[in-house]
mmCIF file of C-alpha atoms in Angstrom:
data_model
loop_
_atom_site.group_PDB
_atom_site.id
_atom_site.type_symbol
_atom_site.label_atom_id
_atom_site.label_comp_id
_atom_site.label_asym_id
_atom_site.label_seq_id
_atom_site.Cartn_x
_atom_site.Cartn_y
_atom_site.Cartn_z
ATOM 1 C CA UNK A 256 -33.836 18.275 16.820
ATOM 2 C CA UNK A 257 -34.812 18.558 12.979
ATOM 3 C CA UNK A 258 -33.914 22.359 12.256
ATOM 4 C CA UNK A 259 -30.911 21.333 10.400
ATOM 5 C CA UNK A 260 -30.763 17.442 10.298
ATOM 6 C CA UNK A 261 -27.268 17.516 12.227
ATOM 7 C CA UNK A 262 -27.608 13.837 13.365
ATOM 8 C CA UNK A 263 -27.776 12.763 9.600
ATOM 9 C CA UNK A 264 -24.900 14.920 8.696
ATOM 10 C CA UNK A 265 -22.727 13.566 11.439
ATOM 11 C CA UNK A 266 -23.657 9.690 10.758
ATOM 12 C CA UNK A 267 -23.058 10.525 7.079
ATOM 13 C CA UNK A 268 -19.576 11.772 7.854
ATOM 14 C CA UNK A 269 -18.938 8.919 10.091
ATOM 15 C CA UNK A 270 -20.002 6.389 7.478
ATOM 16 C CA UNK A 271 -17.938 8.211 5.009
ATOM 17 C CA UNK A 272 -14.911 8.211 7.272
ATOM 18 C CA UNK A 273 -15.414 4.435 7.976
ATOM 19 C CA UNK A 274 -15.499 3.677 4.062
ATOM 20 C CA UNK A 275 -12.442 5.870 3.507
ATOM 21 C CA UNK A 276 -10.634 3.798 6.174
ATOM 22 C CA UNK A 277 -11.569 0.492 5.139
ATOM 23 C CA UNK A 278 -10.129 1.280 1.470
ATOM 24 C CA UNK A 279 -6.935 2.168 3.034
ATOM 25 C CA UNK A 280 -6.705 -0.914 5.102
ATOM 26 C CA UNK A 281 -7.468 -2.872 1.998
ATOM 27 C CA UNK A 282 -4.683 -1.334 0.411
ATOM 28 C CA UNK A 283 -2.338 -1.951 3.393
ATOM 29 C CA UNK A 284 -3.346 -5.580 3.471
ATOM 30 C CA UNK A 285 -3.044 -6.141 -0.422
ATOM 31 C CA UNK A 286 0.628 -4.693 -0.013
ATOM 32 C CA UNK A 287 1.349 -6.432 2.941
ATOM 33 C CA UNK A 288 4.216 -8.379 1.162
ATOM 34 C CA UNK A 289 5.272 -5.524 -1.050
ATOM 35 C CA UNK A 290 8.855 -4.569 -0.288
ATOM 36 C CA UNK A 291 9.325 -0.757 0.969
ATOM 37 C CA UNK A 292 5.493 -0.182 1.202
ATOM 38 C CA UNK A 293 4.715 2.189 4.033
ATOM 39 C CA UNK A 294 1.316 1.651 5.541
ATOM 40 C CA UNK A 295 -1.087 4.437 5.432
ATOM 41 C CA UNK A 296 -4.218 5.528 7.817
ATOM 42 C CA UNK A 297 -6.517 8.417 8.583
ATOM 43 C CA UNK A 298 -6.873 9.904 11.876
ATOM 44 C CA UNK A 299 -9.797 8.798 14.147
ATOM 45 C CA UNK A 300 -13.199 10.174 13.242
ATOM 46 C CA UNK A 301 -13.326 11.998 16.540
ATOM 47 C CA UNK A 302 -10.399 14.160 15.633
ATOM 48 C CA UNK A 303 -11.231 14.833 11.944
ATOM 49 C CA UNK A 304 -14.693 15.775 13.259
ATOM 50 C CA UNK A 305 -13.389 18.151 16.044
ATOM 51 C CA UNK A 306 -11.057 19.644 13.578
ATOM 52 C CA UNK A 307 -13.681 20.417 11.185
ATOM 53 C CA UNK A 308 -15.627 22.931 13.142
ATOM 54 C CA UNK A 309 -14.838 24.426 16.330
ATOM 55 C CA UNK A 310 -11.104 24.388 16.689
ATOM 56 C CA UNK A 311 -9.932 25.541 13.301
ATOM 57 C CA UNK A 312 -11.629 27.909 10.896
ATOM 58 C CA UNK A 313 -14.812 26.635 9.477
ATOM 59 C CA UNK A 314 -14.608 25.393 5.819
ATOM 60 C CA UNK A 315 -17.424 27.295 4.017
ATOM 61 C CA UNK A 316 -16.433 26.229 0.629
ATOM 62 C CA UNK A 317 -15.300 23.232 -1.004
ATOM 63 C CA UNK A 318 -11.813 24.731 -1.564
ATOM 64 C CA UNK A 319 -11.108 25.343 2.060
ATOM 65 C CA UNK A 320 -8.978 22.498 3.350
ATOM 66 C CA UNK A 321 -8.621 22.153 6.992
ATOM 67 C CA UNK A 322 -7.023 18.776 6.953
ATOM 68 C CA UNK A 323 -9.392 17.537 4.424
ATOM 69 C CA UNK A 324 -8.585 16.985 0.955
ATOM 70 C CA UNK A 325 -10.541 18.545 -2.047
ATOM 71 C CA UNK A 326 -13.143 15.830 -2.108
ATOM 72 C CA UNK A 327 -14.149 16.348 1.575
ATOM 73 C CA UNK A 328 -12.029 12.982 2.612
ATOM 74 C CA UNK A 329 -9.457 13.200 5.562
ATOM 75 C CA UNK A 330 -5.983 13.103 4.364
ATOM 76 C CA UNK A 331 -4.046 9.744 4.938
ATOM 77 C CA UNK A 332 -0.787 9.823 6.770
ATOM 78 C CA UNK A 333 2.066 7.250 6.585
ATOM 79 C CA UNK A 334 2.723 5.167 9.285
ATOM 80 C CA UNK A 335 6.390 4.773 10.134
ATOM 81 C CA UNK A 336 6.227 1.953 12.480
ATOM 82 C CA UNK A 337 8.654 -0.677 12.836
ATOM 83 C CA UNK A 338 9.737 -1.974 9.466
ATOM 84 C CA UNK A 339 10.620 -5.549 8.551
ATOM 85 C CA UNK A 340 13.687 -6.269 6.618
ATOM 86 C CA UNK A 341 12.334 -5.430 3.327
ATOM 87 C CA UNK A 342 11.115 -2.045 4.462
ATOM 88 C CA UNK A 343 7.625 -2.949 4.676
ATOM 89 C CA UNK A 344 5.630 -1.399 7.620
ATOM 90 C CA UNK A 345 2.388 -3.028 7.348
ATOM 91 C CA UNK A 346 1.259 -5.421 10.301
ATOM 92 C CA UNK A 347 -1.337 -7.797 9.588
ATOM 93 C CA UNK A 348 -2.663 -7.981 13.174
ATOM 94 C CA UNK A 349 -2.815 -4.478 13.451
ATOM 95 C CA UNK A 350 -4.675 -4.008 10.233
ATOM 96 C CA UNK A 351 -7.122 -6.833 11.293
ATOM 97 C CA UNK A 352 -7.843 -4.696 14.336
ATOM 98 C CA UNK A 353 -8.409 -1.692 12.507
ATOM 99 C CA UNK A 354 -10.802 -3.318 10.285
ATOM 100 C CA UNK A 355 -13.063 -4.560 13.191
ATOM 101 C CA UNK A 356 -12.948 -1.047 14.579
ATOM 102 C CA UNK A 357 -13.923 0.371 11.157
ATOM 103 C CA UNK A 358 -16.923 -1.970 10.538
ATOM 104 C CA UNK A 359 -18.022 -1.227 13.994
ATOM 105 C CA UNK A 360 -18.033 2.490 13.196
ATOM 106 C CA UNK A 361 -19.884 1.862 10.232
ATOM 107 C CA UNK A 362 -22.569 -0.223 11.588
ATOM 108 C CA UNK A 363 -22.849 2.358 14.383
ATOM 109 C CA UNK A 364 -23.213 5.147 11.999
ATOM 110 C CA UNK A 365 -25.837 3.322 9.908
ATOM 111 C CA UNK A 366 -27.597 2.312 13.067
ATOM 112 C CA UNK A 367 -27.942 6.115 14.064
ATOM 113 C CA UNK A 368 -29.042 7.109 10.600
ATOM 114 C CA UNK A 369 -31.703 4.190 10.539
ATOM 115 C CA UNK A 370 -33.134 5.125 13.883
ATOM 116 C CA UNK A 371 -33.202 8.882 13.068
ATOM 117 C CA UNK A 372 -34.850 8.148 9.790
ATOM 118 C CA UNK A 373 -37.468 6.287 11.655
ATOM 119 C CA UNK A 374 -38.172 9.087 14.174
ATOM 120 C CA UNK A 375 -38.360 11.418 11.167
ATOM 121 C CA UNK A 376 -40.787 9.229 9.265
ATOM 122 C CA UNK A 377 -43.052 8.688 12.311
ATOM 123 C CA UNK A 378 -43.042 12.526 12.901
ATOM 124 C CA UNK A 379 -44.377 12.999 9.358
ATOM 125 C CA UNK A 380 -47.074 10.407 10.263
ATOM 126 C CA UNK A 381 -45.914 7.706 8.210
ATOM 127 C CA UNK A 382 -45.160 4.429 9.238
ATOM 128 C CA UNK B 248 -19.747 3.779 -2.829
ATOM 129 C CA UNK B 249 -16.636 4.434 -4.895
ATOM 130 C CA UNK B 250 -14.469 3.942 -1.793
ATOM 131 C CA UNK B 251 -15.844 0.402 -1.449
ATOM 132 C CA UNK B 252 -15.517 -0.429 -5.022
ATOM 133 C CA UNK B 253 -11.691 0.815 -4.799
ATOM 134 C CA UNK B 254 -11.527 -1.207 -1.752
ATOM 135 C CA UNK B 255 -12.840 -4.431 -3.419
ATOM 136 C CA UNK B 256 -10.493 -3.741 -6.472
ATOM 137 C CA UNK B 257 -7.465 -3.463 -4.105
ATOM 138 C CA UNK B 258 -8.239 -6.635 -2.271
ATOM 139 C CA UNK B 259 -8.951 -8.657 -5.467
ATOM 140 C CA UNK B 260 -5.521 -7.491 -6.816
ATOM 141 C CA UNK B 261 -3.958 -8.645 -3.621
ATOM 142 C CA UNK B 262 -5.804 -12.177 -3.887
ATOM 143 C CA UNK B 263 -4.458 -12.406 -7.595
ATOM 144 C CA UNK B 264 -0.930 -11.550 -6.559
ATOM 145 C CA UNK B 265 -0.889 -14.011 -3.691
ATOM 146 C CA UNK B 266 -2.295 -16.793 -5.899
ATOM 147 C CA UNK B 267 0.370 -16.019 -8.804
ATOM 148 C CA UNK B 268 2.980 -16.350 -5.879
ATOM 149 C CA UNK B 269 1.518 -19.647 -4.834
ATOM 150 C CA UNK B 270 1.552 -20.890 -8.432
ATOM 151 C CA UNK B 271 5.211 -20.459 -8.761
ATOM 152 C CA UNK B 272 5.906 -21.836 -5.442
ATOM 153 C CA UNK B 273 3.999 -25.029 -6.302
ATOM 154 C CA UNK B 274 6.031 -25.294 -9.676
ATOM 155 C CA UNK B 275 9.321 -25.121 -7.601
ATOM 156 C CA UNK B 276 7.958 -27.861 -5.246
ATOM 157 C CA UNK B 277 6.968 -30.207 -8.104
ATOM 158 C CA UNK B 278 10.196 -29.609 -9.731
ATOM 159 C CA UNK B 279 12.420 -30.127 -6.639
ATOM 160 C CA UNK B 280 13.910 -33.341 -8.400
ATOM 161 C CA UNK B 281 14.280 -32.107 -11.797
ATOM 162 C CA UNK B 282 18.026 -32.021 -12.590
ATOM 163 C CA UNK B 283 19.134 -28.490 -13.712
ATOM 164 C CA UNK B 284 16.003 -26.731 -12.426
ATOM 165 C CA UNK B 285 16.359 -23.211 -10.907
ATOM 166 C CA UNK B 286 14.058 -22.255 -8.594
ATOM 167 C CA UNK B 287 11.580 -19.194 -9.840
ATOM 168 C CA UNK B 288 11.045 -16.097 -7.546
ATOM 169 C CA UNK B 289 8.494 -13.614 -8.300
ATOM 170 C CA UNK B 290 8.385 -9.821 -6.935
ATOM 171 C CA UNK B 291 5.523 -7.577 -5.711
ATOM 172 C CA UNK B 292 5.170 -4.033 -6.740
ATOM 173 C CA UNK B 293 2.780 -1.259 -5.820
ATOM 174 C CA UNK B 294 0.785 0.009 -8.855
ATOM 175 C CA UNK B 295 -1.630 3.088 -8.834
ATOM 176 C CA UNK B 296 -4.372 2.688 -10.910
ATOM 177 C CA UNK B 297 -5.282 5.548 -13.524
ATOM 178 C CA UNK B 298 -7.136 8.347 -11.915
ATOM 179 C CA UNK B 299 -7.187 7.155 -8.214
ATOM 180 C CA UNK B 300 -4.708 6.833 -5.620
ATOM 181 C CA UNK B 301 -5.647 3.126 -4.747
ATOM 182 C CA UNK B 302 -2.335 1.415 -4.060
ATOM 183 C CA UNK B 303 -3.008 -1.966 -5.874
ATOM 184 C CA UNK B 304 -0.474 -4.658 -5.852
ATOM 185 C CA UNK B 305 0.969 -6.185 -9.117
ATOM 186 C CA UNK B 306 3.373 -9.166 -9.573
ATOM 187 C CA UNK B 307 6.749 -8.036 -11.275
ATOM 188 C CA UNK B 308 8.470 -10.177 -13.724
ATOM 189 C CA UNK B 309 9.633 -13.774 -12.817
ATOM 190 C CA UNK B 310 13.285 -14.445 -11.926
ATOM 191 C CA UNK B 311 15.331 -17.134 -11.765
ATOM 192 C CA UNK B 312 17.331 -18.017 -8.540
ATOM 193 C CA UNK B 313 21.077 -17.783 -9.390
ATOM 194 C CA UNK B 314 22.393 -19.749 -6.315
ATOM 195 C CA UNK B 315 24.424 -22.896 -7.092
ATOM 196 C CA UNK B 316 22.674 -26.073 -8.122
ATOM 197 C CA UNK B 317 23.156 -28.931 -5.913
ATOM 198 C CA UNK B 318 25.876 -31.434 -6.857
ATOM 199 C CA UNK B 319 24.346 -34.901 -6.265
ATOM 200 C CA UNK B 320 26.673 -37.975 -6.406
ATOM 201 C CA UNK B 321 25.147 -40.773 -8.294
ATOM 202 C CA UNK B 322 27.487 -42.528 -11.004
ATOM 203 C CA UNK B 323 24.662 -44.368 -12.281
ATOM 204 C CA UNK B 324 22.677 -41.544 -13.267
ATOM 205 C CA UNK B 325 22.808 -40.915 -17.035
ATOM 206 C CA UNK B 326 23.536 -37.190 -16.515
ATOM 207 C CA UNK B 327 26.417 -37.747 -14.369
ATOM 208 C CA UNK B 328 30.067 -36.391 -15.345
ATOM 209 C CA UNK B 329 33.422 -38.238 -14.863
ATOM 210 C CA UNK B 330 33.273 -37.559 -11.081
ATOM 211 C CA UNK B 331 30.167 -39.400 -10.870
ATOM 212 C CA UNK B 332 28.076 -35.946 -10.067
ATOM 213 C CA UNK B 333 25.431 -34.341 -11.826
ATOM 214 C CA UNK B 334 23.419 -30.992 -11.161
ATOM 215 C CA UNK B 335 20.216 -31.295 -9.316
ATOM 216 C CA UNK B 336 17.989 -28.167 -8.887
ATOM 217 C CA UNK B 337 18.484 -25.354 -6.202
ATOM 218 C CA UNK B 338 15.008 -25.835 -4.548
ATOM 219 C CA UNK B 339 15.026 -25.890 -0.784
ATOM 220 C CA UNK B 340 11.673 -27.531 0.215
ATOM 221 C CA UNK B 341 11.899 -25.828 3.688
ATOM 222 C CA UNK B 342 12.233 -22.272 2.010
ATOM 223 C CA UNK B 343 9.257 -23.036 -0.307
ATOM 224 C CA UNK B 344 6.963 -24.559 2.312
ATOM 225 C CA UNK B 345 7.577 -21.354 4.548
ATOM 226 C CA UNK B 346 6.781 -19.135 1.743
ATOM 227 C CA UNK B 347 3.654 -20.974 0.846
ATOM 228 C CA UNK B 348 2.369 -20.637 4.230
ATOM 229 C CA UNK B 349 2.985 -16.998 4.341
ATOM 230 C CA UNK B 350 1.070 -16.592 1.061
ATOM 231 C CA UNK B 351 -1.784 -18.525 2.282
ATOM 232 C CA UNK B 352 -1.991 -16.295 5.344
ATOM 233 C CA UNK B 353 -1.861 -13.110 3.184
ATOM 234 C CA UNK B 354 -4.455 -14.448 0.894
ATOM 235 C CA UNK B 355 -6.732 -14.955 3.943
ATOM 236 C CA UNK B 356 -6.263 -11.454 5.133
ATOM 237 C CA UNK B 357 -7.163 -10.112 1.605
ATOM 238 C CA UNK B 358 -10.185 -12.321 1.523
ATOM 239 C CA UNK B 359 -11.419 -10.953 4.979
ATOM 240 C CA UNK B 360 -10.890 -7.481 3.674
ATOM 241 C CA UNK B 361 -12.921 -8.218 0.691
ATOM 242 C CA UNK B 362 -15.741 -9.802 2.720
ATOM 243 C CA UNK B 363 -15.762 -6.771 5.017
ATOM 244 C CA UNK B 364 -15.935 -4.224 2.241
ATOM 245 C CA UNK B 365 -18.714 -6.210 0.720
ATOM 246 C CA UNK B 366 -20.768 -6.511 4.093
ATOM 247 C CA UNK B 367 -20.255 -2.750 4.463
ATOM 248 C CA UNK B 368 -21.508 -1.845 1.026
ATOM 249 C CA UNK B 369 -24.275 -4.182 1.696
ATOM 250 C CA UNK B 370 -25.391 -2.649 4.999
ATOM 251 C CA UNK B 371 -25.400 0.679 3.096
ATOM 252 C CA UNK B 372 -27.770 -0.845 0.474
ATOM 253 C CA UNK B 373 -29.901 -2.154 3.221
ATOM 254 C CA UNK B 374 -30.863 1.516 4.067
ATOM 255 C CA UNK B 375 -32.942 1.766 0.796
ATOM 256 C CA UNK B 376 -35.109 -1.002 1.911
ATOM 257 C CA UNK B 377 -37.805 -0.135 4.136
#
């Protein structure tokens, strides 16, 4: 289980993804009344994680992109959904729904990290 | 961590913008009966901070609504002209109240996002505790 600490890597990526998504949702909500603003979102963690390794070529250097930007974040895409008369595509209700999804994902990632850390600690004989 | 501080900054910019909007709305409502008052409108703009791609929201310049002032008939009024009319304000209370309600709704949404980003970074900090 602990040869290369995959669990930690995955939960780290998951928490990071949730953090990035939270930041985008905050931007969408802040601009909910700005004329002409297009809402942005990142693809779900499942798809970014799958694209990261098996389906595409593996990113072995920091400059390899594979749908990720340089700093390892997923690239945000614009959401051209139904726009209000002033050209704004943010829907507050949908953003709230996404926000709840995001905080649950973040909590889940942290719970996985915490419990794996507990197992690692007890295998080292510390309590 | 920087994502969360970015999110907090963006949310607080949203809160400030909505508060500024509400301030101008309340100015309009309190001056609804002032003769010759033109209602103030405020525009929202997306502003990108230096060095990051966070879309903060900023309030643009204040504009005066150029619609016709309401002509009120009151010959006893000191401002009335020969026909007995004087210029009232062009504030429509119904519009102001609907706008205020929308500002409140957006303010609450921003506050909720702020609270959630705080909670998420807090639970991250919790990992450091044993």
